[in-house]
Amino acid sequence: MTPEPAADTHPLDQHRDPSEAARVRGMAAEVAARFGGDLARMRRANGYSNATWVGDGIAVRVAHTPVGMAREAALVRALPRGIGHPEILGEGTTEGHGWIVTREVRGQNLHEAWPTLTAAEQRHAIRRLWARVHLAHDASPSLRTYVAAHGGFVPATLGDATAAGRAAVALGLSGPRQSRLHAVVEGYFRAAPLVEQCVNHGDLALMNALWDGEVTAVLDFEFAVLGPVEIDLCRLVCEARVSDDGRRVDSEAGAAALEIAARHMHPVHGPALIHGAAILDQLRDLDIWLAQDSPDERAEDWRPSRLLTDLLDAQGYLAPLLG
């Protein structure tokens, strides 16, 4: 049984084994010290899959699970400079846990800054976020050797998309909803090989960008994946049109994201790809929530449940793109 978190447990660690969270923090402290940093003077940054601390001129990111970061570091070093990713100062592995140290750069996490931005600034931020990450799409011929054809929320094959079955059981989906779920996922895998494959960020969230009156950097390419550009487009639209609690938001930023998606989607297969990618994205979130929450917290109003069923019933936040 997982021990109860202590009262002073950081909110990002509240669903983790406290001993494992402490171990990762200890690793981060050791790594920070190698690069002249003191974790006690650094602040914890947003992020779920890794633990990140920023301050003392550096940012230290340590994987929660025993995985390496060598592939991500190689990709980052090859990215176009216009993406703005901070310079990597070092990377390695401690007790199987990969870590990366980058130079600290000026800017606020875009997700944290978002509520303070004007409507015009939010619209500008969405456009600039896309412009920066689109440099990676355009550079795919030189970057593709650094990424796999699956990862993050994109399984390798239809047969690997087992979260669809878990979702049907966990959410008690009706027969028609189950059929629709499987049809949309199958549609994605049928169309994906028919379009150009590009290097996607794979986790294009507001929290993976920095804002300083402008989007100054795109961060954390750990889930970079080779596939249809709709992988990044579905996340861009979701970030701009869905609130933290899963409510659809009509805004200038959302309109900008829809415009970008309509322009960059494949003219024939785009709707099937962006719909399927969005479903796969929510299935990944569903798996995360199922692993950390107690059953009485899995209410009808629960964010992944609502987003997933909306995408199945009325095409959800993607409705303007799907007709």
Short mmCIF file of C-alpha atoms in Angstrom, two decimals:
data_model
loop_
_atom_site.label_atom_id
_atom_site.label_comp_id
_atom_site.label_asym_id
_atom_site.label_seq_id
_atom_site.Cartn_x
_atom_site.Cartn_y
_atom_site.Cartn_z
CA MET A 1 0.00 0.00 0.00
CA THR A 2 1.29 3.49 -0.89
CA PRO A 3 2.06 5.52 2.25
CA GLU A 4 -0.01 8.63 2.92
CA PRO A 5 1.77 11.83 1.81
CA ALA A 6 3.10 14.07 4.56
CA ALA A 7 1.48 17.43 5.27
CA ASP A 8 4.39 19.25 3.62
CA THR A 9 4.29 17.13 0.45
CA HIS A 10 4.44 19.26 -2.68
CA PRO A 11 1.08 19.23 -4.57
CA LEU A 12 2.77 17.70 -7.63
CA ASP A 13 3.82 14.72 -5.47
CA GLN A 14 0.58 14.19 -3.56
CA HIS A 15 -0.32 11.01 -5.48
CA ARG A 16 3.20 9.58 -5.45
CA ASP A 17 4.90 7.25 -3.03
CA PRO A 18 6.49 9.70 -0.54
CA SER A 19 9.69 7.68 -0.34
CA GLU A 20 10.07 7.72 -4.13
CA ALA A 21 9.33 11.45 -4.27
CA ALA A 22 11.98 12.04 -1.62
CA ARG A 23 14.45 9.92 -3.57
CA VAL A 24 13.90 11.95 -6.73
CA ARG A 25 14.33 15.16 -4.75
CA GLY A 26 17.59 13.85 -3.35
CA MET A 27 18.83 13.06 -6.86
CA ALA A 28 17.84 16.54 -7.99
CA ALA A 29 19.77 18.09 -5.10
CA GLU A 30 22.90 16.14 -6.02
CA VAL A 31 22.62 17.06 -9.70
CA ALA A 32 21.97 20.73 -8.92
CA ALA A 33 25.06 20.86 -6.70
CA ARG A 34 27.22 19.54 -9.56
CA PHE A 35 26.21 22.59 -11.58
CA GLY A 36 26.57 25.15 -8.79
CA GLY A 37 22.95 25.15 -7.68
CA ASP A 38 21.31 24.71 -4.29
CA LEU A 39 17.91 23.01 -4.46
CA ALA A 40 16.86 24.84 -1.29
CA ARG A 41 17.05 28.10 -3.23
CA MET A 42 15.24 26.72 -6.28
CA ARG A 43 11.50 26.62 -6.94
CA ARG A 44 9.51 23.60 -8.05
CA ALA A 45 8.16 24.04 -11.58
CA ASN A 46 5.04 22.60 -13.19
CA GLY A 47 5.14 19.15 -14.74
CA TYR A 48 3.82 15.68 -14.00
CA SER A 49 6.07 13.11 -15.68
CA ASN A 50 9.27 14.69 -14.37
CA ALA A 51 10.21 16.67 -11.28
CA THR A 52 11.69 20.06 -12.18
CA TRP A 53 13.37 22.75 -10.09
CA VAL A 54 14.41 26.16 -11.40
CA GLY A 55 16.74 28.76 -9.87
CA ASP A 56 20.38 29.59 -9.19
CA GLY A 57 20.88 30.02 -12.93
CA ILE A 58 19.86 26.47 -13.85
CA ALA A 59 16.85 24.19 -14.29
CA VAL A 60 17.09 20.57 -13.14
CA ARG A 61 14.64 17.98 -14.44
CA VAL A 62 14.65 14.40 -13.11
CA ALA A 63 12.49 11.57 -14.43
CA HIS A 64 10.15 10.11 -11.81
CA THR A 65 10.58 6.63 -13.27
CA PRO A 66 13.80 4.85 -14.23
CA VAL A 67 14.12 6.10 -17.81
CA GLY A 68 16.95 7.81 -19.66
CA MET A 69 16.90 11.22 -21.31
CA ALA A 70 19.78 10.81 -23.76
CA ARG A 71 17.48 10.69 -26.79
CA GLU A 72 15.64 13.84 -25.70
CA ALA A 73 18.92 15.65 -25.05
CA ALA A 74 20.19 14.73 -28.52
CA LEU A 75 16.97 15.99 -30.10
CA VAL A 76 17.07 19.26 -28.16
CA ARG A 77 20.65 19.93 -29.26
CA ALA A 78 19.55 19.46 -32.88
CA LEU A 79 16.45 21.68 -32.68
CA PRO A 80 16.31 24.95 -34.65
CA ARG A 81 17.42 27.84 -32.44
CA GLY A 82 14.16 29.67 -33.10
CA ILE A 83 12.32 27.19 -30.86
CA GLY A 84 14.09 28.85 -27.97
CA HIS A 85 14.77 25.74 -25.91
CA PRO A 86 17.22 26.59 -23.12
CA GLU A 87 20.80 25.44 -23.57
CA ILE A 88 21.53 21.99 -22.15
CA LEU A 89 24.38 22.14 -19.66
CA GLY A 90 24.45 18.43 -18.92
CA GLU A 91 22.48 15.19 -18.89
CA GLY A 92 22.93 11.78 -17.35
CA THR A 93 21.43 8.98 -15.32
CA THR A 94 21.40 8.38 -11.56
CA GLU A 95 20.12 5.03 -10.28
CA GLY A 96 18.38 4.60 -13.62
CA HIS A 97 16.59 7.95 -13.45
CA GLY A 98 17.49 10.25 -16.32
CA TRP A 99 18.14 13.92 -15.70
CA ILE A 100 18.79 17.05 -17.73
CA VAL A 101 20.22 20.37 -16.58
CA THR A 102 19.57 23.46 -18.69
CA ARG A 103 20.46 27.09 -18.32
CA GLU A 104 17.78 29.12 -16.53
CA VAL A 105 16.18 31.61 -18.89
CA ARG A 106 13.96 34.58 -18.24
CA GLY A 107 10.25 34.03 -18.43
CA GLN A 108 7.19 32.75 -16.61
CA ASN A 109 5.54 29.43 -17.25
CA LEU A 110 2.85 30.24 -19.83
CA HIS A 111 0.22 28.19 -18.00
CA GLU A 112 0.84 30.20 -14.82
CA ALA A 113 0.86 33.49 -16.72
CA TRP A 114 -2.27 32.66 -18.76
CA PRO A 115 -4.96 34.00 -16.35
CA THR A 116 -3.15 37.35 -16.15
CA LEU A 117 -2.94 37.86 -19.93
CA THR A 118 -5.36 39.98 -21.88
CA ALA A 119 -7.47 38.37 -24.61
CA ALA A 120 -5.15 39.86 -27.23
CA GLU A 121 -2.06 38.55 -25.42
CA GLN A 122 -3.56 35.06 -25.17
CA ARG A 123 -4.34 35.08 -28.90
CA HIS A 124 -0.80 36.24 -29.64
CA ALA A 125 0.65 33.59 -27.32
CA ILE A 126 -1.19 30.78 -29.12
CA ARG A 127 0.03 32.00 -32.49
CA ARG A 128 3.61 32.36 -31.30
CA LEU A 129 3.57 29.00 -29.51
CA TRP A 130 2.55 27.39 -32.79
CA ALA A 131 5.09 29.37 -34.81
CA ARG A 132 7.92 28.19 -32.57
CA VAL A 133 6.94 24.51 -32.47
CA HIS A 134 6.21 24.55 -36.22
CA LEU A 135 9.94 25.10 -36.74
CA ALA A 136 10.42 21.52 -35.51
CA HIS A 137 7.78 20.27 -37.95
CA ASP A 138 9.58 22.00 -40.82
CA ALA A 139 12.95 20.61 -39.69
CA SER A 140 11.65 17.03 -39.57
CA PRO A 141 13.99 15.68 -42.29
CA SER A 142 17.00 16.47 -40.10
CA LEU A 143 15.34 15.60 -36.76
CA ARG A 144 13.46 12.39 -37.48
CA THR A 145 16.36 10.13 -36.49
CA TYR A 146 16.07 11.43 -32.91
CA VAL A 147 12.42 10.44 -32.34
CA ALA A 148 10.32 7.29 -32.41
CA ALA A 149 7.08 6.70 -34.30
CA HIS A 150 5.21 6.32 -31.02
CA GLY A 151 5.36 7.62 -27.49
CA GLY A 152 3.51 9.92 -25.13
CA PHE A 153 -0.19 9.54 -25.86
CA VAL A 154 0.39 7.92 -29.29
CA PRO A 155 0.62 4.10 -29.19
CA ALA A 156 2.65 2.26 -31.82
CA THR A 157 -0.30 0.36 -33.30
CA LEU A 158 -4.03 0.02 -33.01
CA GLY A 159 -3.45 -3.19 -31.07
CA ASP A 160 -1.43 -1.22 -28.50
CA ALA A 161 -4.27 1.25 -27.90
CA THR A 162 -5.50 -0.84 -24.97
CA ALA A 163 -6.55 2.23 -23.00
CA ALA A 164 -9.69 2.32 -25.13
CA GLY A 165 -10.88 -0.89 -23.51
CA ARG A 166 -9.96 0.33 -20.04
CA ALA A 167 -11.86 3.56 -20.69
CA ALA A 168 -14.98 1.71 -21.71
CA VAL A 169 -14.95 -0.27 -18.47
CA ALA A 170 -13.86 2.54 -16.13
CA LEU A 171 -16.40 5.02 -17.46
CA GLY A 172 -19.18 2.53 -18.05
CA LEU A 173 -19.51 3.67 -21.66
CA SER A 174 -22.69 2.65 -23.43
CA GLY A 175 -22.55 0.32 -26.43
CA PRO A 176 -22.88 3.17 -28.97
CA ARG A 177 -20.16 5.18 -27.22
CA GLN A 178 -17.84 2.17 -27.15
CA SER A 179 -18.42 1.64 -30.87
CA ARG A 180 -17.71 5.30 -31.57
CA LEU A 181 -14.57 5.23 -29.44
CA HIS A 182 -13.13 2.27 -31.31
CA ALA A 183 -14.16 3.70 -34.69
CA VAL A 184 -12.40 7.02 -34.05
CA VAL A 185 -9.21 5.33 -32.83
CA GLU A 186 -9.25 2.94 -35.80
CA GLY A 187 -9.77 5.90 -38.12
CA TYR A 188 -6.64 7.54 -36.77
CA PHE A 189 -4.46 4.48 -37.33
CA ARG A 190 -5.92 3.94 -40.79
CA ALA A 191 -5.18 7.51 -41.89
CA ALA A 192 -1.85 8.13 -40.11
CA PRO A 193 0.36 6.20 -42.59
CA LEU A 194 -1.21 8.07 -45.53
CA VAL A 195 0.07 11.53 -44.61
CA GLU A 196 3.42 13.24 -44.12
CA GLN A 197 5.18 12.27 -40.90
CA CYS A 198 6.73 15.14 -38.98
CA VAL A 199 8.44 15.60 -35.62
CA ASN A 200 5.73 16.60 -33.15
CA HIS A 201 6.43 18.03 -29.70
CA GLY A 202 3.92 15.47 -28.40
CA ASP A 203 2.92 17.45 -25.29
CA LEU A 204 2.18 20.92 -26.61
CA ALA A 205 0.78 22.35 -23.40
CA LEU A 206 0.90 25.90 -22.07
CA MET A 207 2.99 24.65 -19.15
CA ASN A 208 5.69 23.61 -21.63
CA ALA A 209 6.33 27.15 -22.81
CA LEU A 210 7.80 30.31 -21.28
CA TRP A 211 6.24 33.78 -21.49
CA ASP A 212 7.98 37.13 -21.10
CA GLY A 213 5.62 39.43 -22.97
CA GLU A 214 6.16 36.93 -25.77
CA VAL A 215 6.49 33.15 -26.04
CA THR A 216 10.23 32.92 -25.55
CA ALA A 217 10.76 29.15 -25.47
CA VAL A 218 9.16 25.76 -25.99
CA LEU A 219 10.33 23.22 -23.39
CA ASP A 220 10.31 19.50 -22.60
CA PHE A 221 10.49 17.46 -25.78
CA GLU A 222 10.43 14.16 -23.86
CA PHE A 223 7.29 12.98 -25.70
CA ALA A 224 8.43 14.05 -29.17
CA VAL A 225 7.00 11.66 -31.71
CA LEU A 226 7.07 11.15 -35.45
CA GLY A 227 3.57 11.28 -36.90
CA PRO A 228 0.85 13.47 -38.39
CA VAL A 229 0.98 17.15 -37.48
CA GLU A 230 -2.52 16.74 -36.06
CA ILE A 231 -0.85 15.31 -32.91
CA ASP A 232 0.35 18.79 -31.98
CA LEU A 233 -2.69 20.54 -33.45
CA CYS A 234 -5.16 18.70 -31.21
CA ARG A 235 -3.23 19.76 -28.12
CA LEU A 236 -2.97 23.37 -29.28
CA VAL A 237 -6.75 23.57 -29.76
CA CYS A 238 -7.42 21.87 -26.42
CA GLU A 239 -5.09 24.22 -24.55
CA ALA A 240 -6.77 27.27 -26.08
CA ARG A 241 -10.40 26.10 -25.89
CA VAL A 242 -10.59 24.05 -22.67
CA SER A 243 -10.21 25.35 -19.12
CA ASP A 244 -8.28 23.56 -16.39
CA ASP A 245 -11.51 22.01 -15.11
CA GLY A 246 -12.49 20.76 -18.57
CA ARG A 247 -15.02 23.42 -19.56
CA ARG A 248 -15.08 24.65 -23.14
CA VAL A 249 -14.03 28.30 -23.44
CA ASP A 250 -14.90 30.52 -26.39
CA SER A 251 -12.16 33.10 -26.72
CA GLU A 252 -9.91 34.93 -29.14
CA ALA A 253 -7.16 32.43 -28.32
CA GLY A 254 -9.50 29.55 -29.13
CA ALA A 255 -10.47 31.14 -32.42
CA ALA A 256 -6.78 31.57 -33.28
CA ALA A 257 -6.09 27.90 -32.50
CA LEU A 258 -8.99 26.78 -34.69
CA GLU A 259 -7.72 28.96 -37.53
CA ILE A 260 -4.23 27.46 -37.22
CA ALA A 261 -5.60 23.91 -37.14
CA ALA A 262 -7.84 24.47 -40.16
CA ARG A 263 -4.85 25.81 -42.11
CA HIS A 264 -2.41 23.00 -41.20
CA MET A 265 -4.67 19.92 -41.06
CA HIS A 266 -4.45 17.49 -43.96
CA PRO A 267 -7.17 18.47 -46.46
CA VAL A 268 -8.55 14.93 -46.71
CA HIS A 269 -7.49 12.98 -43.63
CA GLY A 270 -7.16 15.89 -41.18
CA PRO A 271 -10.54 15.49 -39.44
CA ALA A 272 -10.01 11.77 -38.76
CA LEU A 273 -6.46 12.40 -37.56
CA ILE A 274 -7.14 15.33 -35.24
CA HIS A 275 -10.22 13.61 -33.77
CA GLY A 276 -8.32 10.38 -33.22
CA ALA A 277 -5.30 12.16 -31.75
CA ALA A 278 -7.56 14.06 -29.33
CA ILE A 279 -9.20 10.81 -28.20
CA LEU A 280 -5.80 9.17 -27.69
CA ASP A 281 -4.70 12.23 -25.71
CA GLN A 282 -7.68 11.91 -23.36
CA LEU A 283 -7.14 8.17 -23.01
CA ARG A 284 -3.61 8.89 -21.79
CA ASP A 285 -5.00 11.38 -19.25
CA LEU A 286 -7.59 8.80 -18.25
CA ASP A 287 -4.88 6.23 -17.53
CA ILE A 288 -3.02 8.77 -15.37
CA TRP A 289 -6.16 9.64 -13.41
CA LEU A 290 -7.17 6.01 -12.94
CA ALA A 291 -3.74 5.28 -11.49
CA GLN A 292 -3.82 8.08 -8.91
CA ASP A 293 -7.41 8.74 -7.82
CA SER A 294 -9.69 6.83 -5.50
CA PRO A 295 -12.97 5.52 -6.97
CA ASP A 296 -15.15 8.06 -5.18
CA GLU A 297 -13.32 10.85 -7.00
CA ARG A 298 -14.25 9.47 -10.43
CA ALA A 299 -17.45 11.43 -10.83
CA GLU A 300 -19.39 12.22 -13.97
CA ASP A 301 -18.00 15.73 -13.77
CA TRP A 302 -14.43 14.48 -13.80
CA ARG A 303 -12.33 16.27 -16.45
CA PRO A 304 -10.99 13.36 -18.58
CA SER A 305 -14.42 11.69 -18.46
CA ARG A 306 -16.21 14.83 -19.64
CA LEU A 307 -13.70 15.64 -22.37
CA LEU A 308 -13.68 12.09 -23.68
CA THR A 309 -17.45 11.70 -23.78
CA ASP A 310 -17.86 15.16 -25.34
CA LEU A 311 -15.42 14.20 -28.09
CA LEU A 312 -17.45 11.05 -28.72
CA ASP A 313 -20.94 12.56 -28.50
CA ALA A 314 -20.70 16.00 -30.07
CA GLN A 315 -17.04 16.22 -31.14
CA GLY A 316 -16.30 18.43 -28.13
CA TYR A 317 -13.78 21.23 -28.45
CA LEU A 318 -12.98 20.05 -32.00
CA ALA A 319 -16.55 20.43 -33.29
CA PRO A 320 -15.84 23.47 -35.52
CA LEU A 321 -13.13 21.48 -37.31
CA LEU A 322 -15.08 18.26 -37.80
CA GLY A 323 -18.26 19.58 -39.43
#
